[in-house]
Short mmCIF file of C-alpha atoms in Angstrom, two decimals:
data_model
loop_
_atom_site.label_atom_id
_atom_site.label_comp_id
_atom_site.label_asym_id
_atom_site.label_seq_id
_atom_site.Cartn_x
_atom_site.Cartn_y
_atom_site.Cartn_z
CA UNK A 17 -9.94 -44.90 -80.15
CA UNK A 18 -11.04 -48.07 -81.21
CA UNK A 19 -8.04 -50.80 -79.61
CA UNK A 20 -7.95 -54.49 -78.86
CA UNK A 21 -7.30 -55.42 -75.93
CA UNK A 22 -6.34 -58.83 -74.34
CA UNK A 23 -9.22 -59.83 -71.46
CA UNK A 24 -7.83 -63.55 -71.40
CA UNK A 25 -4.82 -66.28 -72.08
CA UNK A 26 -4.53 -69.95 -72.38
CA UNK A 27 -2.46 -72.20 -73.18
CA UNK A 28 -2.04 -76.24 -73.44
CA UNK A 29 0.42 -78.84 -73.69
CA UNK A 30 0.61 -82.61 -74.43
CA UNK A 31 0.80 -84.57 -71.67
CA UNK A 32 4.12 -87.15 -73.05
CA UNK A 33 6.91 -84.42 -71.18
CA UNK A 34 10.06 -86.07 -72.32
CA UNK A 35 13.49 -84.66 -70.94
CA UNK A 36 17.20 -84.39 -72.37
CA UNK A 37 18.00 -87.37 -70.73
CA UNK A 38 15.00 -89.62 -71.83
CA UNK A 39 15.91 -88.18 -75.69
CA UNK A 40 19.66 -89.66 -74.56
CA UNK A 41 17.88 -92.78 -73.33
CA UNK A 42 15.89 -93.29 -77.30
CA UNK A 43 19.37 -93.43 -79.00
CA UNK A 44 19.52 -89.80 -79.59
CA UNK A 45 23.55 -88.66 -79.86
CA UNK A 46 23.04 -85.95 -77.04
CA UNK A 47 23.28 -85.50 -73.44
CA UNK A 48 21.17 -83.28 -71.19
CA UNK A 49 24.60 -80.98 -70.66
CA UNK A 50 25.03 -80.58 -74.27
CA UNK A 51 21.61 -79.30 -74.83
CA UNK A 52 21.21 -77.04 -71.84
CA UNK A 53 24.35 -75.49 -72.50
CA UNK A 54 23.99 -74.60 -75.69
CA UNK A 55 19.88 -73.76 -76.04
CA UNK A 56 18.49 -74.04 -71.76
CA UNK A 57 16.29 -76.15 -72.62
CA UNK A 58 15.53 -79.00 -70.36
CA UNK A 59 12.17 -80.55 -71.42
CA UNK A 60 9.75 -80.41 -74.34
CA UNK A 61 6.13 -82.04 -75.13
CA UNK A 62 5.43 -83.96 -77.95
CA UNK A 63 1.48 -85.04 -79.23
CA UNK A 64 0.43 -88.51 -78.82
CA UNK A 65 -2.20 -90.61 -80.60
CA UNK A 66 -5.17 -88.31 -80.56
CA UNK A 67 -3.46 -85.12 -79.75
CA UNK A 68 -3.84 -82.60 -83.21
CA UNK A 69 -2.49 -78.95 -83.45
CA UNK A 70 -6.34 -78.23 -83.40
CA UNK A 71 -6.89 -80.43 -80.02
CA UNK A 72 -4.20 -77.98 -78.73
CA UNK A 73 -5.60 -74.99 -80.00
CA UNK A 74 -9.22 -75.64 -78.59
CA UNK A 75 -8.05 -76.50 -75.04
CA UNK A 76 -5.84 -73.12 -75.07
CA UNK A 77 -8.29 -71.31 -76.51
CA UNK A 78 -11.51 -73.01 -74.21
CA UNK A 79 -9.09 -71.68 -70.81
CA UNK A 80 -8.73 -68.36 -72.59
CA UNK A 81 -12.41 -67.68 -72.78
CA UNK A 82 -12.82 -68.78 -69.26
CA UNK A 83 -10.35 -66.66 -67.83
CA UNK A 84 -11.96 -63.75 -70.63
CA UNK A 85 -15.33 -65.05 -69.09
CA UNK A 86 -16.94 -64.43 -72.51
CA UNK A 87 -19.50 -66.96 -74.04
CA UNK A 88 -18.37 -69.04 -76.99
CA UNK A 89 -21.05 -67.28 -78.82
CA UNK A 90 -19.51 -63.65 -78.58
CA UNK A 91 -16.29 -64.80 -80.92
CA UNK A 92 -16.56 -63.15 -84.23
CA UNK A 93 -12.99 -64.26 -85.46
CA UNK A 94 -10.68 -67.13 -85.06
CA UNK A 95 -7.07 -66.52 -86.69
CA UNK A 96 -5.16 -69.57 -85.75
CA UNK A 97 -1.38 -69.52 -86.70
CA UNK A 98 0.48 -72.38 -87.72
CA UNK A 99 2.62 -74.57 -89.45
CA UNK A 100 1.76 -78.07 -88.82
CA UNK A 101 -2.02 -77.73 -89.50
CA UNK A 102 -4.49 -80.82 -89.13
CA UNK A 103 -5.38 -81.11 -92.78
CA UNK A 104 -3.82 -79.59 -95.84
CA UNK A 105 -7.57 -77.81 -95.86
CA UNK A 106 -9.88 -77.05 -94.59
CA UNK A 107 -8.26 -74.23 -92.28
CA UNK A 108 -7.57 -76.30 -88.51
CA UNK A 109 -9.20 -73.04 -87.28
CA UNK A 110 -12.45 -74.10 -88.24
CA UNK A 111 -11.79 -77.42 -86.64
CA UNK A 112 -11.67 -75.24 -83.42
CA UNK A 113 -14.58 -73.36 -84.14
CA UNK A 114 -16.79 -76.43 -84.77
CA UNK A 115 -15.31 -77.70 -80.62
CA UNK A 116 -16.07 -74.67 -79.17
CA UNK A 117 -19.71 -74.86 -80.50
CA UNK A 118 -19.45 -71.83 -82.76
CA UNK A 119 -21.78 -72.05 -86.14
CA UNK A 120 -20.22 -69.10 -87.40
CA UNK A 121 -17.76 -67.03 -87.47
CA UNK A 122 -14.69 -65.73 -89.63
CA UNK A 123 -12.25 -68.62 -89.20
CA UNK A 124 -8.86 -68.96 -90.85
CA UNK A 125 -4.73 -70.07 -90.80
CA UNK A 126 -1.89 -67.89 -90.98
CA UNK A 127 1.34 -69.63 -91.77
CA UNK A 128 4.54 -67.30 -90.77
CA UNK A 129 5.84 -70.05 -89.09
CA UNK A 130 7.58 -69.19 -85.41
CA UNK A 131 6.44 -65.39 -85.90
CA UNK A 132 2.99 -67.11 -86.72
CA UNK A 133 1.53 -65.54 -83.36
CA UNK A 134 2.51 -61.53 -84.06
CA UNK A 135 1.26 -62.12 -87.18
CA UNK A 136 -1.87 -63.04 -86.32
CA UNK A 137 -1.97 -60.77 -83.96
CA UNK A 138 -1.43 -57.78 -85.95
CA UNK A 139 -4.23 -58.92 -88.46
CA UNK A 140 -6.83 -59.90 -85.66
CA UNK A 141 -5.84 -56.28 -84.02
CA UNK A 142 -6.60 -54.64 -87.76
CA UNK A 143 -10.04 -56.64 -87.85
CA UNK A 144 -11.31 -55.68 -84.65
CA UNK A 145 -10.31 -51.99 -85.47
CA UNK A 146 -11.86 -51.93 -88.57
CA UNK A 147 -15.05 -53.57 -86.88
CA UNK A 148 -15.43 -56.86 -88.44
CA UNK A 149 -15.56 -58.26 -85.27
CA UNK A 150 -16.06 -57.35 -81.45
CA UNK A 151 -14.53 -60.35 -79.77
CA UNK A 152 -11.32 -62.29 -81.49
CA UNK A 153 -9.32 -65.77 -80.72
CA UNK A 154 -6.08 -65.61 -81.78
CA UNK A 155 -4.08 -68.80 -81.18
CA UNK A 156 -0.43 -70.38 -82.05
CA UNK A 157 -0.50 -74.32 -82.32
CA UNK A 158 1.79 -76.55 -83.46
CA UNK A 159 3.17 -79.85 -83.32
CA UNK A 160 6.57 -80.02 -84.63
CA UNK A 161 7.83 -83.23 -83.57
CA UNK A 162 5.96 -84.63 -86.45
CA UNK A 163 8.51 -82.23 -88.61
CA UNK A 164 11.45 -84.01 -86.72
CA UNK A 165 14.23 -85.35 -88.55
CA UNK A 166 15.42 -87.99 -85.23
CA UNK A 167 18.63 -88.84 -86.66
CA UNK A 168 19.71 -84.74 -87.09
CA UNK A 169 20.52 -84.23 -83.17
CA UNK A 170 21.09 -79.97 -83.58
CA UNK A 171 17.68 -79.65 -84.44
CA UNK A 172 15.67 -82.36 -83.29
CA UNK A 173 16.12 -81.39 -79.39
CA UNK A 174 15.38 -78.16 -79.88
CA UNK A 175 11.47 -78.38 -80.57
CA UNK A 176 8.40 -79.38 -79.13
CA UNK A 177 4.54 -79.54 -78.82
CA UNK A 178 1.96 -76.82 -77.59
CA UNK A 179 -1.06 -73.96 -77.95
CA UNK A 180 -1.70 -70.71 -76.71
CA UNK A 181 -4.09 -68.49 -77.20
CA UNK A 182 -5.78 -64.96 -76.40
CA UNK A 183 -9.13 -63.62 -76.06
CA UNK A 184 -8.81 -60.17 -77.98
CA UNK A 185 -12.45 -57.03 -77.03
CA UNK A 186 -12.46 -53.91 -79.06
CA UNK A 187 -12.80 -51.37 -76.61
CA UNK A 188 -13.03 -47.45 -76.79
CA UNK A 189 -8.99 -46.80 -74.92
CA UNK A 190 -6.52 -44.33 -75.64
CA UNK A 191 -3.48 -46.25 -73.90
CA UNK A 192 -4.46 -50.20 -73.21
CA UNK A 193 -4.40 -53.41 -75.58
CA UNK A 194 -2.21 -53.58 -78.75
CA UNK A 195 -0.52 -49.88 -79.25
CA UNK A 196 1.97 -51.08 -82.06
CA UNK A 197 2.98 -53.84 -84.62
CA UNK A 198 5.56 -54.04 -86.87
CA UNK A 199 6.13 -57.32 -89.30
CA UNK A 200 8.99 -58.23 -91.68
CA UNK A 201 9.58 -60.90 -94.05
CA UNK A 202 12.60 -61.48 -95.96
CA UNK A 203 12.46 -64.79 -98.27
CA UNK A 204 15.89 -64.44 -99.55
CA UNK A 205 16.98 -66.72 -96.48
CA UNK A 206 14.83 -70.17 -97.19
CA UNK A 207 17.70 -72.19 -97.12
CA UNK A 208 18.67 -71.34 -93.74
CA UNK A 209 15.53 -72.53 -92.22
CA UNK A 210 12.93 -74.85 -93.39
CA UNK A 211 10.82 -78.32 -94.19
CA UNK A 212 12.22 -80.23 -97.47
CA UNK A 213 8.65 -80.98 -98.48
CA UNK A 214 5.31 -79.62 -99.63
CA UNK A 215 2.09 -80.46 -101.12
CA UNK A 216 3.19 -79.05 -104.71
CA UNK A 217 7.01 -80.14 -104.64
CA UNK A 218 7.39 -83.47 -103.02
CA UNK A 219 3.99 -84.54 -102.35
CA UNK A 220 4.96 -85.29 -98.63
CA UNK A 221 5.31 -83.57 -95.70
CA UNK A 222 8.72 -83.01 -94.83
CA UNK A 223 11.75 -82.94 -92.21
CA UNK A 224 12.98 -79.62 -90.70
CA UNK A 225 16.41 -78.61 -91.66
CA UNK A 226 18.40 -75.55 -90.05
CA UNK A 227 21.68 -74.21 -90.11
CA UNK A 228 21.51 -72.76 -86.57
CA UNK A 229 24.33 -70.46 -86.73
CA UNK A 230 23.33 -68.34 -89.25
CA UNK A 231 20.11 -68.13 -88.02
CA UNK A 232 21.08 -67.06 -84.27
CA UNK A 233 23.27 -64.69 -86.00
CA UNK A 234 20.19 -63.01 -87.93
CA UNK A 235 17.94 -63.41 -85.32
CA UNK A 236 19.83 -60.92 -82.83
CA UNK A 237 19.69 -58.33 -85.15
CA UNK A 238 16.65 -58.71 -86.80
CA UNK A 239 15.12 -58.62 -83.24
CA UNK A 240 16.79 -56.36 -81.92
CA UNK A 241 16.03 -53.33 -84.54
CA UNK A 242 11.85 -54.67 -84.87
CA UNK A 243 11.70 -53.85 -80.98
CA UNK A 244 13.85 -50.73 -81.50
CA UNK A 245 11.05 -49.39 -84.90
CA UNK A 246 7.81 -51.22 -82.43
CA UNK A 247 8.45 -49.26 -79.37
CA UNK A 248 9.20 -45.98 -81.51
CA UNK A 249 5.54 -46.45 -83.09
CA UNK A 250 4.12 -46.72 -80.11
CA UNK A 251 5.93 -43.90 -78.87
CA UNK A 252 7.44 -45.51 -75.57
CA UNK A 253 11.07 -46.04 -74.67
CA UNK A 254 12.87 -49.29 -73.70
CA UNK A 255 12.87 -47.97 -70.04
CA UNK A 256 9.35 -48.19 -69.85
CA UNK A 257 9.02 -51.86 -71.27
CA UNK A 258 8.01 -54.07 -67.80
CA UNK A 259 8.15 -57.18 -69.69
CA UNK A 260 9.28 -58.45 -72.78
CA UNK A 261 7.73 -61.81 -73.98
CA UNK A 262 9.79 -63.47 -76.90
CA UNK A 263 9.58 -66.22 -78.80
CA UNK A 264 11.19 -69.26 -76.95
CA UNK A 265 13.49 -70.49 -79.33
CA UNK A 266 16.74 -70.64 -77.66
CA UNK A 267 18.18 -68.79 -74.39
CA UNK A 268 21.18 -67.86 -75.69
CA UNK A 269 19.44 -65.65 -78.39
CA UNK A 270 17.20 -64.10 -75.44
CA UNK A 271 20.23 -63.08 -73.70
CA UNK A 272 21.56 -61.27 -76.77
CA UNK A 273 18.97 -59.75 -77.74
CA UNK A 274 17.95 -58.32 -74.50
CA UNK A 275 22.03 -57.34 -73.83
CA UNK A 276 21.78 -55.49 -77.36
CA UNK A 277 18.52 -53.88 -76.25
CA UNK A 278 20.05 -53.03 -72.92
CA UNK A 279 17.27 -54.54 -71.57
CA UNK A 280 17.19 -56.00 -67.87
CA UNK A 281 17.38 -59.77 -68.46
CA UNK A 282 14.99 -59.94 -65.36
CA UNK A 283 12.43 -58.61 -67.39
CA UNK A 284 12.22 -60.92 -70.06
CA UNK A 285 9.81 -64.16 -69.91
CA UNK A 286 11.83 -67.32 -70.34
CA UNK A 287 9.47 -70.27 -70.79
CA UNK A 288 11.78 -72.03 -73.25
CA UNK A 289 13.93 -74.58 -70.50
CA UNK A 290 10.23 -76.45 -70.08
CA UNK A 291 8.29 -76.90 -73.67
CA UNK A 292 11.39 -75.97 -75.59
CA UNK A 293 10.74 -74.11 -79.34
CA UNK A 294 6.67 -74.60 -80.02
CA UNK A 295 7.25 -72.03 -83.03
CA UNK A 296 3.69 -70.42 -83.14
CA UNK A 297 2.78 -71.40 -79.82
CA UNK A 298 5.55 -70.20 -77.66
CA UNK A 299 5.00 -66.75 -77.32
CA UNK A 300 0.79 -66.98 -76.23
CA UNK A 301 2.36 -70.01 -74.16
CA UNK A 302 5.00 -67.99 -72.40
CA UNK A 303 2.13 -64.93 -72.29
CA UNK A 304 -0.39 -67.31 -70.38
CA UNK A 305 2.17 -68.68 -67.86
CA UNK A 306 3.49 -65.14 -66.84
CA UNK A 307 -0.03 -63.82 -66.80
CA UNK A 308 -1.18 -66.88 -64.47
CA UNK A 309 2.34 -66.91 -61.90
CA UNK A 310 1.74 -63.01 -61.15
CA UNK A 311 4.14 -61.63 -63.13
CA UNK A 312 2.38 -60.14 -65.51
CA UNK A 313 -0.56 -57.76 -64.25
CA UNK A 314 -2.78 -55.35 -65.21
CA UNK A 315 -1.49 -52.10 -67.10
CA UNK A 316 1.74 -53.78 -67.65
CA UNK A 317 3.76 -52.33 -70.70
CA UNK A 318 4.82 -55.63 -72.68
CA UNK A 319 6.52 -56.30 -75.97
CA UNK A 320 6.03 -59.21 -77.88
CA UNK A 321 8.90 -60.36 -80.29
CA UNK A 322 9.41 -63.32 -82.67
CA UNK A 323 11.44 -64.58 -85.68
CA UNK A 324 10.93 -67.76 -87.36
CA UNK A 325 11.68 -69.59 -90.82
CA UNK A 326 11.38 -67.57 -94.09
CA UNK A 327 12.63 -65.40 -92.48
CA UNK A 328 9.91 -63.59 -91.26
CA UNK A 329 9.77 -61.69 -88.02
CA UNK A 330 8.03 -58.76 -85.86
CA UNK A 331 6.86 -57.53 -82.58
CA UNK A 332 4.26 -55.70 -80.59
CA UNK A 333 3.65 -53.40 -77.96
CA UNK A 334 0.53 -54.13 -75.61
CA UNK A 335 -0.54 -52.18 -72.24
CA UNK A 336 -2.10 -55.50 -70.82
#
């Protein structure tokens, strides 16, 4: 069977790290007790002058190849996912492929905004299988504090800055690289999550606006049955999960979800206390650092799972 199968990760972050306490020290109405208590997070990045969601994405996805050890030239596809892309058009993913020295290739954006990542995961995946492609990039970028509203202090500590990104090979396996993927969208819910501006209402770009509750409150059930349908697609049980990589949004909805799951909170990759939510990019980002620490090894069972603004939201099964 033809499957994709992850050979490398990567992942980049601006280099401004700001903590709780320096958002305190800017005039932000928080303290670093507030926010950890109610989200874990300690620290985010945020893009300086010169830093782009496709800077991001090309430094992610240049350590990806290297640890893939496949020449630029072998990429076929480039799905980038994101919300904050460079330029209204053309696609930022093109922007990458013209940095990594690639004259052509298929080369697109996927906006599903923090479930970005298993979305372009699952079509990259279908790609490969069908054959368009041998080798794939799929990448989550963003840079959100340019969403930021500064004076709205429940949402403007929760975000940050970041890229990560995957080398995907179709390869001839019955049991390794992406087994399942489910996706879900449900637009009914705008209003509970989303930026007050676009190209064809407003004319500008925006501010981020959430009503948190609500969404934590979807979020733990909406996660928890996508990992319940995944994992019965693929045919494996929650016992046999050996990681679980989510997206990093806030570590209070981790902990639910993985209580509801019964799964062993161990198990699950929190990334989110250090670059806070990167939407797109936190999943590949918490991938890459789990994959690079040790955790994370060969034949591992791991499920991906993410839900973002829209709503959308999904998950995947992978034997690394």
């Amino acid at each position: 069977m033809r499957r994709s199968v992850i050979i490398g990760t990567g992942s980049a972050l601006p280099v401004n790290r700001v903590t709780n306490a320096q958002l305190a020290e800017r005039g932000i109405d928080t303290t670093h007790e507030w926010i950890v208590e109610r989200t874990g997070i300690t620290a985010r990045h945020f893009a300086g002058d010169g830093e782009t969601t496709a800077s991001l994405a090309t430094e992610a996805a240049r350590k990806a190849l290297d640890a893939a050890g496949v020449p630029v030239d072998k990429i076929g596809l480039i799905v980038l996912a994101t919300a904050t892309p460079d330029q209204t058009f053309p696609a930022s993913a093109t922007r990458v492929q013209t940095a990594l020295g690639i004259n052509d290739c298929i080369a697109f954006d996927l906006a599903a905004v923090c479930t970005g990542f298993l979305y372009a995961l699952s079509v990259a995946d279908n790609m490969l299988k069908g054959g368009m492609a041998d080798h794939a990039l799929v990448i989550g970028a963003e840079t959100f504090s340019r969403l930021l509203d500064w004076e709205d202090r429940t949402t403007c500590v929760l975000f940050g800055d970041g890229a990560g990104a995957l080398v995907l090979q179709a390869q001839e396996s019955e049991d390794r690289g992406v087994l399942a993927t489910r996706l879900h969208a449900d637009g009914r819910h705008n209003d509970l999550l989303f930026v007050d501006g676009g190209v064809s209402t407003t004319g500008t770009i925006g501010k981020l606006r959430m009503k948190g509750r609500e969404v934590f409150r979807h979020a733990v059930i909406n996660l928890a049955d996508v990992l319940n349908e995944v994992l019965s697609a693929s045919g494996h049980q929650a016992s046999e999960v050996d990681w679980v990589v989510p997206h990093q949004a806030n570590k209070r909805i981790l902990d639910a979800t993985a209580k509801k799951l019964g799964l062993d909170p161990n198990r699950v990759v929190v990334t989110v206390d250090q670059h806070a939510n990167t939407s797109a990019a936190s999943v590949p980002l918490a991938l890459d650092t789990a994959v690079r620490d040790g955790r994370i090894k060969r034949g591992d069972l791991l499920v991906l799972e993410a839900m973002g603004g829209g709503f959308t939201w999904g998950a995947a099964v992978v034997r690394y």
